[in-house]
């Protein structure tokens, strides 16, 4: 500010603005004038400096044009012209002003009525007959109809340029958002898909928007707008109404429309009569809009965000430009309404015209004048005193009996010495607080976006952590996923390509099997790291897919831990002795391979990214999803070498399937050698097939075993009783009723072909061993290779057989005959985490099931095909080379794929038939009846497999 007066007035303004932050102080009309008429121009310059200062402080301000306009004779019309453009939000500052632009719907409505009233088409339609007469009433109805037609053509908005009109149309659409939400909610009540509800809501909004913008008609829901509600309910317009209803209800549109139509016509007639009413209505609408723009109880808390009141600057008011009438109208409206509004008006007036603001309408001087203050007081002190005195006398000065007709005007005379321009070095800038209010920071679009972003990030992170095994804040290792585990909880399935450790996700994995699995997993990963570090361009990658997790229903990890031991052993042997190194990736199909389809998808997707992946070892459980799994891997060119999957149909249906396990059909044929000896001479004995019910499970192995077992018993001359299927509930077989049916029937079978799983054999033995009709009868149970995973009590295990029951089962790995010709056990003692006080032999507890040996041999066979000629082979070449694999000295014998026909089953699998009986000492002891190592051309016969 360049003058002392400017500095002091600016400080007073900032004092009022700071009070506005915490309360609602009355905002005066500050009129500045010089004591000497010669200084009038300096006062105008001072007003300009005040405007620039407030603009720099971020105040929303507008400057009313005070230059005389041609054509306006009526001072009221001149004053109204000053307010015409204040409904444009651009007049109140740019986007640098605090919060968002102002909205002036009430001022727009009043201006639209004014323009419709002044429309030339209305001149001949105004009624000429006296009001209350029949002709007058008819003419009034016709005039009202024509006025509404003009307003509809204007869409109840003032005439605007096309660009602003489009913005108003877009603003109108906002009122349909609640309708769209209501439509979507209504659609949701019919329980459709979520996108149908969303389309219903969006469609309803679009329909309402189209209907709202039909030319020549009033907008939809006009009576529900905020400006219409104000227009109908403000007491200021009751004098213009003729006892018309002001009821506005959503469910009574006709009555509401009639109310607003009648009010519009009454106001238009009052505007047509002229006088102070139109100007005061403009002022009232402006005040109501500004009050609404600073309402603290709004949904967006805009009153807390706009901490500086709006300021209207009038550079020079006088009779010729209507400024004096505008100030009078402001004071009259405020006195009549007795409501505080936030508008602060700063005006400059000529010294000779200042007395016009101190007189009543009759021009009489005021009865009393404020006593002048001591001359020793600075202008700043006088300003504060004048404001306090003005605010204290405001209540009395609003009384109609007071001669001062302008109680809301605070006139400030400026002495000449205060208006002298200072040296530029003495110019001062009155500082303003620019710290944004808390509401603007916390409750704003930016904070909303931040909260939504953080919320979305948290939700997304929680979703990632609940979906994937390894996840961060916004990213995750998508090669492994969390899936439901049998019996409750989750398990981690997929292919471990990053920092995922399946052993870390075991349920209650603190037992010995879990500890061993984690140790083997760490060793495989350490070997992989060494391969990548020391031989980055000379390795092939093999994926092992097995059951590397447990469940509460079956916490056993025998199969996964033993197979992983064989795979790791093969990796160490290869990397110690061959040029092309072997990298092994672990893939978990879940407990009992229940999620092997997910695992196959993960392997296939990873193989697309990593060309070093040449094949898969594992998938050793025959499930309903096995064809889909093999087909998925076939699509990406990955061969599968399985050690224990005995499915008969897979090598017939898929050219990429290779297995070391004797097929189910071959196992049934081998068990037929035992069944033939069990058949008595003369009348054919009874036999029964007891199978696990697979309708609600993925198991396919048991149904295959039941099929081939039943066919074998028929071929061997048994009289088959109706087959029975038992259910498994909560991981436990329901065998009691089946045991009663078998043992209490008219014909008790002497042979039962058990097409079930190893975990079901214990409950079956318990039921048959205590059930009358079976407990004292010799019964033989035949079953497939899944029983090779059992550890019978004679070898320190937990499984056993009933006293008078003999169990015959097939096994996939003949280890005894092959032991003398393989280095498998020597390598196992060297590389596997083996107890120092135990010796690695074929009949050791950890090798007896053959799982480790078969996994080792399968890995070695796949590696041989992938490194033919000691050169790293491609994926396709590995697939082709597998049909030329012939390896001697393996743990199960000779692995020979050379005679494997395309889409046909091969021969030469390793197979063992074992018998388990209760000894006189009360323990269950397993013994080998007969066996054949892998690659042996000699078939088994009855003499070799004698049960005598």
Tab-separated table of N, CA, C and O in Angstrom, residues 239-339:
chain	number	residue	atom	x	y	z
A	239	UNK	N	-45.241	-10.867	-0.045
A	239	UNK	CA	-46.066	-9.713	-0.409
A	239	UNK	C	-46.471	-9.762	-1.861
A	239	UNK	O	-47.500	-9.196	-2.246
A	240	UNK	N	-45.671	-10.414	-2.689
A	240	UNK	CA	-46.013	-10.500	-4.101
A	240	UNK	C	-46.976	-11.639	-4.378
A	240	UNK	O	-47.594	-11.675	-5.433
A	241	UNK	N	-47.107	-12.576	-3.465
A	241	UNK	CA	-47.982	-13.729	-3.690
A	241	UNK	C	-49.408	-13.370	-3.360
A	241	UNK	O	-49.690	-12.479	-2.566
A	242	UNK	N	-50.307	-14.118	-3.945
A	242	UNK	CA	-51.739	-13.924	-3.717
A	242	UNK	C	-52.316	-15.181	-3.068
A	242	UNK	O	-53.148	-15.862	-3.632
A	243	UNK	N	-51.779	-15.457	-1.882
A	243	UNK	CA	-52.255	-16.580	-1.103
A	243	UNK	C	-52.177	-17.893	-1.870
A	243	UNK	O	-53.073	-18.729	-1.803
A	244	UNK	N	-51.121	-18.065	-2.627
A	244	UNK	CA	-50.910	-19.316	-3.348
A	244	UNK	C	-50.155	-20.297	-2.455
A	244	UNK	O	-49.392	-19.917	-1.583
A	245	UNK	N	-50.373	-21.587	-2.703
A	245	UNK	CA	-49.704	-22.624	-1.936
A	245	UNK	C	-48.202	-22.604	-2.232
A	245	UNK	O	-47.780	-22.394	-3.362
A	246	UNK	N	-47.404	-22.827	-1.178
A	246	UNK	CA	-45.947	-22.916	-1.341
A	246	UNK	C	-45.443	-24.326	-1.014
A	246	UNK	O	-44.262	-24.518	-0.743
A	247	UNK	N	-46.345	-25.299	-1.039
A	247	UNK	CA	-45.962	-26.673	-0.715
A	247	UNK	C	-45.143	-27.275	-1.854
A	247	UNK	O	-45.551	-27.222	-3.017
A	248	UNK	N	-43.994	-27.832	-1.507
A	248	UNK	CA	-43.123	-28.487	-2.488
A	248	UNK	C	-42.858	-29.901	-1.998
A	248	UNK	O	-42.234	-30.094	-0.955
A	249	UNK	N	-43.322	-30.886	-2.771
A	249	UNK	CA	-43.136	-32.281	-2.389
A	249	UNK	C	-42.749	-33.101	-3.607
A	249	UNK	O	-43.253	-32.859	-4.707
A	250	UNK	N	-41.877	-34.065	-3.356
A	250	UNK	CA	-41.402	-34.906	-4.448
A	250	UNK	C	-42.531	-35.729	-5.042
A	250	UNK	O	-42.611	-35.893	-6.267
A	251	UNK	N	-43.429	-36.227	-4.208
A	251	UNK	CA	-44.488	-37.123	-4.683
A	251	UNK	C	-45.737	-36.369	-5.110
A	251	UNK	O	-46.736	-37.007	-5.448
A	252	UNK	N	-45.698	-35.032	-5.109
A	252	UNK	CA	-46.841	-34.239	-5.589
A	252	UNK	C	-46.342	-33.230	-6.609
A	252	UNK	O	-46.325	-32.025	-6.368
A	253	UNK	N	-45.900	-33.694	-7.779
A	253	UNK	CA	-45.306	-32.784	-8.765
A	253	UNK	C	-46.288	-31.775	-9.333
A	253	UNK	O	-45.907	-30.638	-9.607
A	254	UNK	N	-47.550	-32.154	-9.532
A	254	UNK	CA	-48.518	-31.229	-10.140
A	254	UNK	C	-48.767	-30.045	-9.211
A	254	UNK	O	-48.727	-28.871	-9.626
A	255	UNK	N	-49.022	-30.342	-7.951
A	255	UNK	CA	-49.278	-29.266	-7.000
A	255	UNK	C	-48.039	-28.389	-6.833
A	255	UNK	O	-48.139	-27.157	-6.740
A	256	UNK	N	-46.860	-28.994	-6.806
A	256	UNK	CA	-45.627	-28.230	-6.669
A	256	UNK	C	-45.399	-27.347	-7.888
A	256	UNK	O	-44.972	-26.185	-7.766
A	257	UNK	N	-45.691	-27.887	-9.071
A	257	UNK	CA	-45.512	-27.092	-10.291
A	257	UNK	C	-46.470	-25.903	-10.314
A	257	UNK	O	-46.092	-24.802	-10.708
A	258	UNK	N	-47.685	-26.096	-9.881
A	258	UNK	CA	-48.645	-24.988	-9.840
A	258	UNK	C	-48.181	-23.903	-8.878
A	258	UNK	O	-48.339	-22.704	-9.148
A	259	UNK	N	-47.581	-24.301	-7.775
A	259	UNK	CA	-47.106	-23.322	-6.795
A	259	UNK	C	-45.982	-22.472	-7.367
A	259	UNK	O	-45.995	-21.231	-7.248
A	260	UNK	N	-45.019	-23.088	-8.019
A	260	UNK	CA	-43.903	-22.312	-8.555
A	260	UNK	C	-44.344	-21.479	-9.753
A	260	UNK	O	-43.844	-20.362	-9.969
A	261	UNK	N	-45.289	-21.979	-10.543
A	261	UNK	CA	-45.789	-21.189	-11.672
A	261	UNK	C	-46.508	-19.936	-11.187
A	261	UNK	O	-46.319	-18.833	-11.726
A	262	UNK	N	-47.346	-20.091	-10.151
A	262	UNK	CA	-48.064	-18.930	-9.625
A	262	UNK	C	-47.099	-17.929	-9.015
A	262	UNK	O	-47.242	-16.717	-9.198
A	263	UNK	N	-46.101	-18.426	-8.265
A	263	UNK	CA	-45.150	-17.513	-7.658
A	263	UNK	C	-44.350	-16.776	-8.725
A	263	UNK	O	-44.055	-15.580	-8.592
A	264	UNK	N	-43.962	-17.451	-9.798
A	264	UNK	CA	-43.198	-16.807	-10.862
A	264	UNK	C	-43.996	-15.671	-11.493
A	264	UNK	O	-43.450	-14.585	-11.761
A	265	UNK	N	-45.272	-15.898	-11.727
A	265	UNK	CA	-46.064	-14.834	-12.340
A	265	UNK	C	-46.251	-13.659	-11.392
A	265	UNK	O	-46.169	-12.498	-11.799
A	266	UNK	N	-46.481	-13.935	-10.112
A	266	UNK	CA	-46.644	-12.846	-9.150
A	266	UNK	C	-45.385	-11.991	-9.061
A	266	UNK	O	-45.447	-10.755	-9.008
A	267	UNK	N	-44.229	-12.645	-9.033
A	267	UNK	CA	-42.968	-11.900	-8.961
A	267	UNK	C	-42.751	-11.111	-10.252
A	267	UNK	O	-42.262	-9.976	-10.229
A	268	UNK	N	-43.095	-11.717	-11.386
A	268	UNK	CA	-42.935	-11.008	-12.659
A	268	UNK	C	-43.791	-9.748	-12.692
A	268	UNK	O	-43.356	-8.702	-13.186
A	269	UNK	N	-45.031	-9.812	-12.187
A	269	UNK	CA	-45.876	-8.617	-12.136
A	269	UNK	C	-45.261	-7.539	-11.238
A	269	UNK	O	-45.286	-6.352	-11.579
A	270	UNK	N	-44.697	-7.976	-10.116
A	270	UNK	CA	-44.071	-7.001	-9.219
A	270	UNK	C	-42.843	-6.373	-9.870
A	270	UNK	O	-42.585	-5.172	-9.694
A	271	UNK	N	-42.065	-7.167	-10.610
A	271	UNK	CA	-40.909	-6.623	-11.324
A	271	UNK	C	-41.347	-5.647	-12.393
A	271	UNK	O	-40.680	-4.618	-12.629
A	272	UNK	N	-42.452	-5.934	-13.045
A	272	UNK	CA	-42.937	-5.066	-14.128
A	272	UNK	C	-43.339	-3.699	-13.576
A	272	UNK	O	-43.172	-2.671	-14.248
A	273	UNK	N	-43.824	-3.681	-12.328
A	273	UNK	CA	-44.220	-2.409	-11.737
A	273	UNK	C	-43.028	-1.541	-11.380
A	273	UNK	O	-43.174	-0.343	-11.192
A	274	UNK	N	-41.825	-2.146	-11.290
A	274	UNK	CA	-40.618	-1.374	-11.014
A	274	UNK	C	-40.493	-1.008	-9.556
A	274	UNK	O	-40.966	-1.723	-8.668
A	275	UNK	N	-39.863	0.135	-9.279
A	275	UNK	CA	-39.660	0.563	-7.907
A	275	UNK	C	-38.467	-0.153	-7.289
A	275	UNK	O	-37.619	-0.728	-7.976
A	276	UNK	N	-38.381	-0.154	-5.987
A	276	UNK	CA	-37.221	-0.761	-5.320
A	276	UNK	C	-37.273	-2.292	-5.282
A	276	UNK	O	-36.264	-2.922	-4.956
A	277	UNK	N	-38.445	-2.889	-5.585
A	277	UNK	CA	-38.566	-4.344	-5.427
A	277	UNK	C	-37.587	-5.132	-6.306
A	277	UNK	O	-36.910	-6.045	-5.799
A	278	UNK	N	-37.464	-4.890	-7.607
A	278	UNK	CA	-36.528	-5.697	-8.400
A	278	UNK	C	-35.095	-5.612	-7.899
A	278	UNK	O	-34.387	-6.622	-7.818
A	279	UNK	N	-34.650	-4.370	-7.547
A	279	UNK	CA	-33.284	-4.225	-7.073
A	279	UNK	C	-33.078	-4.986	-5.767
A	279	UNK	O	-32.080	-5.686	-5.582
A	280	UNK	N	-34.033	-4.872	-4.844
A	280	UNK	CA	-33.904	-5.572	-3.586
A	280	UNK	C	-33.953	-7.091	-3.774
A	280	UNK	O	-33.285	-7.834	-3.044
A	281	UNK	N	-34.717	-7.551	-4.750
A	281	UNK	CA	-34.762	-8.993	-5.012
A	281	UNK	C	-33.415	-9.483	-5.550
A	281	UNK	O	-32.942	-10.570	-5.184
A	282	UNK	N	-32.796	-8.668	-6.406
A	282	UNK	CA	-31.447	-9.009	-6.880
A	282	UNK	C	-30.479	-9.102	-5.700
A	282	UNK	O	-29.679	-10.042	-5.586
A	283	UNK	N	-30.536	-8.090	-4.821
A	283	UNK	CA	-29.629	-8.073	-3.665
A	283	UNK	C	-29.893	-9.275	-2.768
A	283	UNK	O	-28.960	-9.955	-2.306
A	284	UNK	N	-31.159	-9.573	-2.508
A	284	UNK	CA	-31.495	-10.709	-1.654
A	284	UNK	C	-30.993	-12.017	-2.257
A	284	UNK	O	-30.438	-12.870	-1.553
A	285	UNK	N	-31.197	-12.204	-3.567
A	285	UNK	CA	-30.742	-13.436	-4.218
A	285	UNK	C	-29.221	-13.566	-4.130
A	285	UNK	O	-28.689	-14.652	-3.879
A	286	UNK	N	-28.515	-12.419	-4.306
A	286	UNK	CA	-27.060	-12.466	-4.196
A	286	UNK	C	-26.637	-12.850	-2.784
A	286	UNK	O	-25.744	-13.698	-2.592
A	287	UNK	N	-27.280	-12.256	-1.778
A	287	UNK	CA	-26.935	-12.590	-0.403
A	287	UNK	C	-27.212	-14.062	-0.081
A	287	UNK	O	-26.410	-14.727	0.580
A	288	UNK	N	-28.366	-14.560	-0.533
A	288	UNK	CA	-28.708	-15.964	-0.254
A	288	UNK	C	-27.720	-16.919	-0.926
A	288	UNK	O	-27.335	-17.938	-0.338
A	289	UNK	N	-27.308	-16.587	-2.139
A	289	UNK	CA	-26.329	-17.446	-2.815
A	289	UNK	C	-24.989	-17.432	-2.092
A	289	UNK	O	-24.357	-18.484	-1.909
A	290	UNK	N	-24.554	-16.221	-1.687
A	290	UNK	CA	-23.276	-16.141	-0.977
A	290	UNK	C	-23.354	-16.826	0.381
A	290	UNK	O	-22.392	-17.470	0.828
A	291	UNK	N	-24.517	-16.677	1.072
A	291	UNK	CA	-24.669	-17.374	2.348
A	291	UNK	C	-24.611	-18.883	2.141
A	291	UNK	O	-23.986	-19.607	2.932
A	292	UNK	N	-25.228	-19.363	1.085
A	292	UNK	CA	-25.197	-20.791	0.802
A	292	UNK	C	-23.797	-21.248	0.406
A	292	UNK	O	-23.373	-22.356	0.738
A	293	UNK	N	-23.064	-20.398	-0.302
A	293	UNK	CA	-21.698	-20.751	-0.688
A	293	UNK	C	-20.747	-20.802	0.505
A	293	UNK	O	-19.656	-21.382	0.390
A	294	UNK	N	-21.136	-20.190	1.617
A	294	UNK	CA	-20.298	-20.208	2.818
A	294	UNK	C	-20.991	-20.935	3.971
A	294	UNK	O	-20.606	-20.748	5.127
A	295	UNK	N	-21.961	-21.782	3.642
A	295	UNK	CA	-22.679	-22.518	4.692
A	295	UNK	C	-21.790	-23.613	5.257
A	295	UNK	O	-21.320	-24.489	4.541
A	296	UNK	N	-21.566	-23.578	6.542
A	296	UNK	CA	-20.645	-24.528	7.171
A	296	UNK	C	-21.265	-25.904	7.352
A	296	UNK	O	-20.542	-26.883	7.487
A	297	UNK	N	-22.571	-25.967	7.386
A	297	UNK	CA	-23.223	-27.260	7.571
A	297	UNK	C	-23.480	-28.006	6.279
A	297	UNK	O	-24.256	-28.950	6.272
A	298	UNK	N	-22.846	-27.619	5.188
A	298	UNK	CA	-23.057	-28.291	3.904
A	298	UNK	C	-22.295	-29.609	3.872
A	298	UNK	O	-21.401	-29.865	4.684
A	299	UNK	N	-22.643	-30.434	2.888
A	299	UNK	CA	-22.020	-31.764	2.803
A	299	UNK	C	-20.516	-31.671	2.526
A	299	UNK	O	-19.749	-32.534	2.927
A	300	UNK	N	-20.103	-30.614	1.820
A	300	UNK	CA	-18.681	-30.475	1.505
A	300	UNK	C	-17.947	-29.532	2.452
A	300	UNK	O	-16.777	-29.217	2.232
A	301	UNK	N	-18.652	-29.068	3.524
A	301	UNK	CA	-18.030	-28.187	4.528
A	301	UNK	C	-17.390	-26.964	3.886
A	301	UNK	O	-16.328	-26.499	4.303
A	302	UNK	N	-18.050	-26.431	2.868
A	302	UNK	CA	-17.450	-25.320	2.138
A	302	UNK	C	-17.296	-24.082	3.006
A	302	UNK	O	-16.409	-23.265	2.775
A	303	UNK	N	-18.170	-23.927	4.027
A	303	UNK	CA	-18.033	-22.776	4.899
A	303	UNK	C	-16.762	-22.814	5.720
A	303	UNK	O	-16.219	-21.765	6.084
A	304	UNK	N	-16.264	-24.022	6.031
A	304	UNK	CA	-15.013	-24.136	6.768
A	304	UNK	C	-13.808	-23.996	5.844
A	304	UNK	O	-12.705	-23.714	6.309
A	305	UNK	N	-13.999	-24.218	4.570
A	305	UNK	CA	-12.889	-24.129	3.618
A	305	UNK	C	-12.701	-22.714	3.088
A	305	UNK	O	-11.591	-22.305	2.782
A	306	UNK	N	-13.795	-21.982	2.958
A	306	UNK	CA	-13.715	-20.599	2.474
A	306	UNK	C	-13.645	-19.691	3.699
A	306	UNK	O	-14.664	-19.208	4.202
A	307	UNK	N	-12.453	-19.506	4.171
A	307	UNK	CA	-12.260	-18.766	5.421
A	307	UNK	C	-12.151	-17.265	5.213
A	307	UNK	O	-12.013	-16.524	6.192
A	308	UNK	N	-12.194	-16.794	3.986
A	308	UNK	CA	-12.156	-15.354	3.710
A	308	UNK	C	-13.479	-14.975	3.081
A	308	UNK	O	-13.936	-15.625	2.133
A	309	UNK	N	-14.138	-13.943	3.571
A	309	UNK	CA	-15.433	-13.552	3.018
A	309	UNK	C	-15.262	-12.946	1.623
A	309	UNK	O	-14.209	-12.401	1.284
A	310	UNK	N	-16.281	-13.038	0.802
A	310	UNK	CA	-16.211	-12.371	-0.508
A	310	UNK	C	-16.284	-10.860	-0.340
A	310	UNK	O	-16.932	-10.348	0.570
A	311	UNK	N	-15.609	-10.172	-1.229
A	311	UNK	CA	-15.547	-8.703	-1.158
A	311	UNK	C	-15.999	-8.146	-2.502
A	311	UNK	O	-15.518	-8.581	-3.561
A	312	UNK	N	-16.920	-7.196	-2.458
A	312	UNK	CA	-17.386	-6.492	-3.651
A	312	UNK	C	-16.818	-5.073	-3.611
A	312	UNK	O	-17.028	-4.331	-2.647
A	313	UNK	N	-16.080	-4.724	-4.659
A	313	UNK	CA	-15.462	-3.405	-4.748
A	313	UNK	C	-16.263	-2.534	-5.707
A	313	UNK	O	-16.594	-2.961	-6.829
A	314	UNK	N	-16.573	-1.316	-5.251
A	314	UNK	CA	-17.222	-0.292	-6.062
A	314	UNK	C	-16.279	0.908	-6.085
A	314	UNK	O	-16.109	1.599	-5.071
A	315	UNK	N	-15.652	1.149	-7.225
A	315	UNK	CA	-14.596	2.162	-7.276
A	315	UNK	C	-15.131	3.559	-6.956
A	315	UNK	O	-14.521	4.310	-6.200
A	316	UNK	N	-16.241	3.941	-7.511
A	316	UNK	CA	-16.801	5.279	-7.293
A	316	UNK	C	-18.308	5.196	-7.446
A	316	UNK	O	-18.815	4.932	-8.553
A	317	UNK	N	-19.031	5.315	-6.347
A	317	UNK	CA	-20.490	5.266	-6.404
A	317	UNK	C	-21.031	6.682	-6.444
A	317	UNK	O	-20.413	7.634	-5.940
A	318	UNK	N	-22.191	6.823	-7.057
A	318	UNK	CA	-22.826	8.126	-7.172
A	318	UNK	C	-24.236	7.969	-7.707
A	318	UNK	O	-24.721	6.857	-7.971
A	319	UNK	N	-24.901	9.080	-7.904
A	319	UNK	CA	-26.257	9.022	-8.431
A	319	UNK	C	-26.280	8.571	-9.886
A	319	UNK	O	-27.192	7.890	-10.325
A	320	UNK	N	-25.260	8.995	-10.651
A	320	UNK	CA	-25.293	8.738	-12.082
A	320	UNK	C	-25.107	7.266	-12.419
A	320	UNK	O	-25.506	6.823	-13.499
A	321	UNK	N	-24.467	6.457	-11.563
A	321	UNK	CA	-24.246	5.049	-11.878
A	321	UNK	C	-25.087	4.098	-11.023
A	321	UNK	O	-24.938	2.878	-11.102
A	322	UNK	N	-25.932	4.619	-10.181
A	322	UNK	CA	-26.796	3.785	-9.364
A	322	UNK	C	-26.129	3.228	-8.139
A	322	UNK	O	-26.737	2.409	-7.433
A	323	UNK	N	-24.908	3.630	-7.857
A	323	UNK	CA	-24.207	3.080	-6.695
A	323	UNK	C	-24.869	3.432	-5.385
A	323	UNK	O	-24.917	2.617	-4.458
A	324	UNK	N	-25.366	4.693	-5.289
A	324	UNK	CA	-26.018	5.102	-4.052
A	324	UNK	C	-27.263	4.250	-3.810
A	324	UNK	O	-27.516	3.781	-2.692
A	325	UNK	N	-28.034	4.005	-4.845
A	325	UNK	CA	-29.242	3.188	-4.700
A	325	UNK	C	-28.887	1.740	-4.336
A	325	UNK	O	-29.612	1.078	-3.587
A	326	UNK	N	-27.778	1.259	-4.884
A	326	UNK	CA	-27.352	-0.096	-4.548
A	326	UNK	C	-27.007	-0.202	-3.069
A	326	UNK	O	-27.408	-1.162	-2.393
A	327	UNK	N	-26.285	0.798	-2.540
A	327	UNK	CA	-25.924	0.766	-1.124
A	327	UNK	C	-27.179	0.840	-0.264
A	327	UNK	O	-27.313	0.138	0.740
A	328	UNK	N	-28.134	1.687	-0.676
A	328	UNK	CA	-29.392	1.775	0.069
A	328	UNK	C	-30.126	0.440	0.054
A	328	UNK	O	-30.669	0.007	1.081
A	329	UNK	N	-30.138	-0.234	-1.122
A	329	UNK	CA	-30.838	-1.519	-1.218
A	329	UNK	C	-30.158	-2.567	-0.337
A	329	UNK	O	-30.830	-3.381	0.313
A	330	UNK	N	-28.846	-2.559	-0.311
A	330	UNK	CA	-28.122	-3.517	0.547
A	330	UNK	C	-28.494	-3.302	1.999
A	330	UNK	O	-28.781	-4.245	2.743
A	331	UNK	N	-28.491	-2.055	2.439
A	331	UNK	CA	-28.818	-1.770	3.829
A	331	UNK	C	-30.269	-2.112	4.135
A	331	UNK	O	-30.579	-2.655	5.198
A	332	UNK	N	-31.175	-1.822	3.197
A	332	UNK	CA	-32.586	-2.121	3.436
A	332	UNK	C	-32.831	-3.629	3.526
A	332	UNK	O	-33.574	-4.095	4.385
A	333	UNK	N	-32.220	-4.380	2.635
A	333	UNK	CA	-32.436	-5.834	2.649
A	333	UNK	C	-31.863	-6.442	3.927
A	333	UNK	O	-32.495	-7.290	4.565
A	334	UNK	N	-30.685	-6.017	4.319
A	334	UNK	CA	-30.104	-6.550	5.540
A	334	UNK	C	-30.937	-6.189	6.756
A	334	UNK	O	-31.112	-6.988	7.679
A	335	UNK	N	-31.468	-4.985	6.788
A	335	UNK	CA	-32.296	-4.561	7.923
A	335	UNK	C	-33.600	-5.341	7.966
A	335	UNK	O	-34.087	-5.706	9.033
A	336	UNK	N	-34.146	-5.640	6.787
A	336	UNK	CA	-35.422	-6.347	6.761
A	336	UNK	C	-35.247	-7.816	7.081
A	336	UNK	O	-36.036	-8.397	7.810
A	337	UNK	N	-34.211	-8.438	6.533
A	337	UNK	CA	-34.015	-9.862	6.727
A	337	UNK	C	-33.414	-10.170	8.090
A	337	UNK	O	-33.668	-11.226	8.646
A	338	UNK	N	-32.585	-9.263	8.627
A	338	UNK	CA	-31.931	-9.476	9.914
A	338	UNK	C	-31.151	-10.786	9.943
A	338	UNK	O	-31.143	-11.496	10.942
A	339	UNK	N	-30.540	-11.135	8.836
A	339	UNK	CA	-29.707	-12.331	8.746
A	339	UNK	C	-28.318	-11.918	8.262
A	339	UNK	O	-28.194	-11.050	7.387
